[in-house]
Amino acid sequence: MTTSFTPSRMVQDLQRRSQRPAARPGPELISLAQGDPDFATPEHISQALTDALAAGATHYAQLVGDAELRAALAEQMTDVSGRSFDIGQVVVTHGGSGALAAAILALVDPGTRVIVPEPTYSLYADLTWMAGGEVTFVPHQPDLHLDLDAIEAAAPGARLVVICNPCNPTGAVYTQGELEDLAEIAEEHDLWVLSDEPYDHIIFDGVDFISALEIPALADRLLYVNTFSKTYAMTGWRIGWAAGPAEVIGAIGALHRTINGPVNSAVQRAALVAVTEPTDWPERMRREYQARRNIVSRMVAGVENLELVQPDGSFYAFIRYGSDVPSADVIARAREAGVAVRSGAEFGPSGEGFVRVAFSTGRDRLIEGMERLLGVLEEVAAPA
Ligand SMILES: Cc1ncc(COP(=O)(O)O)c(C=O)c1O
């Protein structure tokens, strides 16, 4: 006898709405799809993991994170923000993904409205839908910066706005003025602001990166999320954190420990070394990403009818091809040509007509992959 299985309504809903890929591209493709640095994790961090295992860090850690690691992260955020963070304001999570999940589930009830300026990282909408909330997508301006008037118009009755800075997939880095204006809107309409900042160390051409932590007017309403994944090339280690006012962090911690339990003990010891023993690795990687960004920009500029707003940060290029061929079809054609990229539509309704390239892949494969992609885009692109 076969049993018929119907997943929970939450899963059905998620599967119906999510445009996130369910698997990584196979080895037969050049992948410019995933934001996974091709660099090895810096050796002193890997060594710290080995040392931690040898020293017996093989048991449960504290449920919401090692006190020493939380203290180091609190100190780092105190330095950036100029106001005091303590360990009661930090939860160590399974990557930035774990922090985002706990933060969104902690704030969103069925029917709660969440403002999502887009195109943006697709997990924010998926998690809101999972919680039964409603997503109000607010398209960015043509320069891919926040449309503050439209955010303000959407604000009445909403509870939360989620920003990604620097933005995945656009590479936009929001200005201090933009963040201050957002804070004013948040205050006026009593919104929480979730700022997800995994690419804060990947900024190009000396552009000024201002963390939401640095905006005093956000202090009481900011949920801050970050991860070790991108800065230290630690995507596979699965460690990140959430920070914010203590009572919200209490709620986030309750979700985190209920769903996940504590993060791997030895990984937390190694993460502590990443935070407390600075190296030039993040800067070396940043320089290489900038060189790759320049390669991608030059290659795109060589094809008629394609547009790229130069990314100021992150390791993504969001390329507009502008015709009405759906981006899901364009990426299917790209796969046939041997390269995996992501469809613009995954990142929100106004991402349609774009594809996202991740230049976290080494130069040779990046160039080969871009040639394959541009061959496809040349065929589908239309004049702006
Ligand atoms: C904007 C953004 N937030 C969060 C994450 C998730 O990070 P992690 O791998 O630490 O879960 C990613 C990963 O691509 C990302 O781009």
Coordinates of N, CA and C in Angstrom, one line a residue, residues 208-287:
D208 N 31.9 54.8 0.0 CA 31.7 54.9 1.4 C 30.6 53.9 1.8
F209 N 30.9 52.9 2.5 CA 29.8 52.0 3.0 C 29.4 52.4 4.4
I210 N 28.1 52.7 4.6 CA 27.6 53.0 5.9 C 26.7 51.9 6.3
S211 N 27.0 51.3 7.4 CA 26.1 50.2 8.0 C 24.9 50.9 8.6
A212 N 23.8 50.2 8.6 CA 22.6 50.7 9.4 C 22.9 50.8 10.9
L213 N 24.0 50.1 11.3 CA 24.4 50.2 12.7 C 24.8 51.7 13.0
E214 N 25.3 52.4 12.0 CA 25.8 53.7 12.2 C 24.8 54.8 12.2
I215 N 23.5 54.4 12.0 CA 22.4 55.4 11.9 C 21.8 55.5 13.3
P216 N 22.1 56.6 14.1 CA 21.5 56.6 15.4 C 20.0 56.5 15.5
A217 N 19.3 57.1 14.5 CA 17.9 57.1 14.5 C 17.3 55.7 14.3
L218 N 18.1 54.8 13.9 CA 17.6 53.4 13.7 C 17.8 52.5 15.0
A219 N 18.6 53.1 16.0 CA 19.1 52.2 17.1 C 18.0 51.4 17.7
D220 N 16.8 52.0 18.0 CA 15.8 51.2 18.7 C 14.9 50.3 17.9
R221 N 15.1 50.4 16.5 CA 14.2 49.6 15.7 C 15.0 48.8 14.7
L222 N 16.3 48.6 14.9 CA 17.1 47.9 13.9 C 17.3 46.4 14.3
L223 N 17.1 45.6 13.4 CA 17.5 44.2 13.5 C 18.6 44.0 12.5
Y224 N 19.8 43.7 13.0 CA 21.0 43.6 12.1 C 21.4 42.2 11.9
V225 N 21.6 41.8 10.7 CA 22.0 40.4 10.3 C 23.3 40.4 9.6
N226 N 24.2 39.5 9.9 CA 25.4 39.4 9.1 C 25.9 37.9 9.2
T227 N 26.9 37.6 8.5 CA 27.4 36.2 8.3 C 28.9 36.2 8.1
F228 N 29.5 35.1 8.5 CA 30.9 34.9 8.2 C 31.1 34.4 6.7
S229 N 30.0 34.1 6.0 CA 30.1 33.4 4.8 C 30.9 34.1 3.7
K230 N 30.7 35.4 3.5 CA 31.2 36.1 2.3 C 32.6 36.7 2.7
T231 N 32.6 37.4 3.9 CA 33.8 38.2 4.3 C 35.0 37.2 4.4
Y232 N 34.8 36.0 5.0 CA 35.9 35.1 5.3 C 35.8 33.9 4.4
A233 N 35.0 33.9 3.3 CA 34.9 32.7 2.4 C 34.6 31.5 3.3
M234 N 33.5 31.6 4.0 CA 33.1 30.5 5.0 C 31.7 30.0 4.7
T235 N 31.3 30.0 3.5 CA 29.9 29.6 3.2 C 29.5 28.3 3.7
G236 N 30.5 27.3 3.7 CA 30.1 26.0 4.1 C 30.2 25.8 5.6
W237 N 30.6 26.8 6.3 CA 30.7 26.6 7.8 C 29.4 26.8 8.5
R238 N 28.6 27.6 7.9 CA 27.2 27.9 8.4 C 27.2 28.6 9.7
I239 N 27.7 29.8 9.7 CA 27.7 30.6 10.9 C 27.5 32.1 10.6
G240 N 26.6 32.7 11.3 CA 26.2 34.1 11.2 C 25.6 34.6 12.5
W241 N 25.1 35.8 12.5 CA 24.5 36.3 13.7 C 23.4 37.3 13.4
A242 N 22.5 37.5 14.5 CA 21.5 38.5 14.5 C 21.8 39.4 15.7
A243 N 21.5 40.7 15.6 CA 21.7 41.6 16.7 C 20.6 42.6 16.7
G244 N 20.3 43.2 17.9 CA 19.3 44.2 18.0 C 18.9 44.4 19.4
P245 N 17.8 45.2 19.6 CA 17.4 45.4 21.0 C 17.1 44.1 21.7
A246 N 17.5 44.1 23.0 CA 17.5 42.8 23.8 C 16.2 42.1 23.8
E247 N 15.0 42.8 23.8 CA 13.8 42.0 23.9 C 13.5 41.3 22.5
V248 N 13.8 41.9 21.4 CA 13.6 41.3 20.1 C 14.6 40.1 20.0
I249 N 15.8 40.3 20.5 CA 16.8 39.3 20.4 C 16.4 38.1 21.3
G250 N 15.7 38.4 22.4 CA 15.1 37.3 23.2 C 14.2 36.4 22.3
A251 N 13.3 37.1 21.6 CA 12.4 36.4 20.7 C 13.1 35.6 19.6
I252 N 14.1 36.2 19.0 CA 14.9 35.6 18.0 C 15.6 34.4 18.5
G253 N 16.2 34.5 19.7 CA 16.9 33.4 20.4 C 15.9 32.3 20.7
A254 N 14.7 32.6 21.1 CA 13.7 31.5 21.3 C 13.4 30.7 20.1
L255 N 13.3 31.4 19.0 CA 13.1 30.7 17.7 C 14.3 29.9 17.3
H256 N 15.5 30.5 17.4 CA 16.7 29.9 17.0 C 16.9 28.6 17.8
R257 N 16.8 28.6 19.1 CA 17.1 27.4 19.9 C 16.0 26.4 19.7
T258 N 14.8 26.8 19.4 CA 13.7 25.8 19.2 C 13.9 25.1 17.8
I259 N 14.3 25.8 16.8 CA 14.4 25.2 15.5 C 15.7 24.5 15.3
N260 N 16.8 25.1 15.8 CA 18.1 24.6 15.5 C 18.9 24.1 16.7
G261 N 18.7 24.6 17.8 CA 19.7 24.3 18.9 C 21.0 25.1 18.6
P262 N 22.0 24.9 19.4 CA 23.2 25.7 19.2 C 24.0 25.4 18.0
V263 N 24.7 26.4 17.5 CA 25.6 26.2 16.4 C 26.8 25.3 16.8
N264 N 27.3 24.5 15.9 CA 28.5 23.7 16.1 C 29.6 24.4 17.0
S265 N 30.0 23.7 18.0 CA 30.9 24.3 19.0 C 32.3 24.7 18.4
A266 N 32.9 23.8 17.7 CA 34.2 24.1 17.1 C 34.2 25.2 16.1
V267 N 33.1 25.3 15.3 CA 32.9 26.3 14.3 C 32.9 27.7 15.0
Q268 N 32.2 27.7 16.2 CA 32.2 29.0 16.9 C 33.5 29.4 17.4
R269 N 34.4 28.4 17.8 CA 35.7 28.8 18.3 C 36.5 29.4 17.1
A270 N 36.3 28.8 15.9 CA 37.1 29.3 14.8 C 36.5 30.7 14.3
A271 N 35.2 30.9 14.5 CA 34.7 32.2 14.1 C 35.2 33.3 15.0
L272 N 35.4 32.9 16.3 CA 36.0 33.8 17.3 C 37.4 34.3 16.8
V273 N 38.2 33.4 16.2 CA 39.5 33.7 15.7 C 39.3 34.7 14.5
A274 N 38.3 34.4 13.7 CA 38.1 35.3 12.5 C 37.8 36.7 13.0
V275 N 37.1 36.9 14.1 CA 36.7 38.2 14.5 C 37.9 38.9 15.3
T276 N 38.6 38.1 16.0 CA 39.6 38.7 16.9 C 41.0 38.7 16.4
E277 N 41.3 38.0 15.3 CA 42.6 38.0 14.7 C 42.5 38.5 13.3
P278 N 42.5 39.8 13.1 CA 42.3 40.4 11.7 C 43.5 40.0 10.8
T279 N 43.1 39.8 9.5 CA 44.2 39.6 8.5 C 43.8 40.4 7.3
D280 N 44.7 40.4 6.3 CA 44.4 41.2 5.1 C 43.6 40.4 4.1
W281 N 43.2 39.1 4.5 CA 42.5 38.3 3.5 C 41.2 39.0 3.0
P282 N 40.3 39.5 3.8 CA 39.1 40.2 3.3 C 39.5 41.2 2.2
E283 N 40.5 42.0 2.5 CA 40.9 43.1 1.6 C 41.5 42.5 0.3
R284 N 42.3 41.4 0.4 CA 42.8 40.8 -0.8 C 41.7 40.3 -1.7
M285 N 40.7 39.6 -1.1 CA 39.6 39.1 -1.8 C 38.8 40.3 -2.5
R286 N 38.6 41.3 -1.7 CA 37.9 42.5 -2.2 C 38.5 43.0 -3.5
R287 N 39.9 43.1 -3.5 CA 40.6 43.6 -4.6 C 40.3 42.7 -5.8

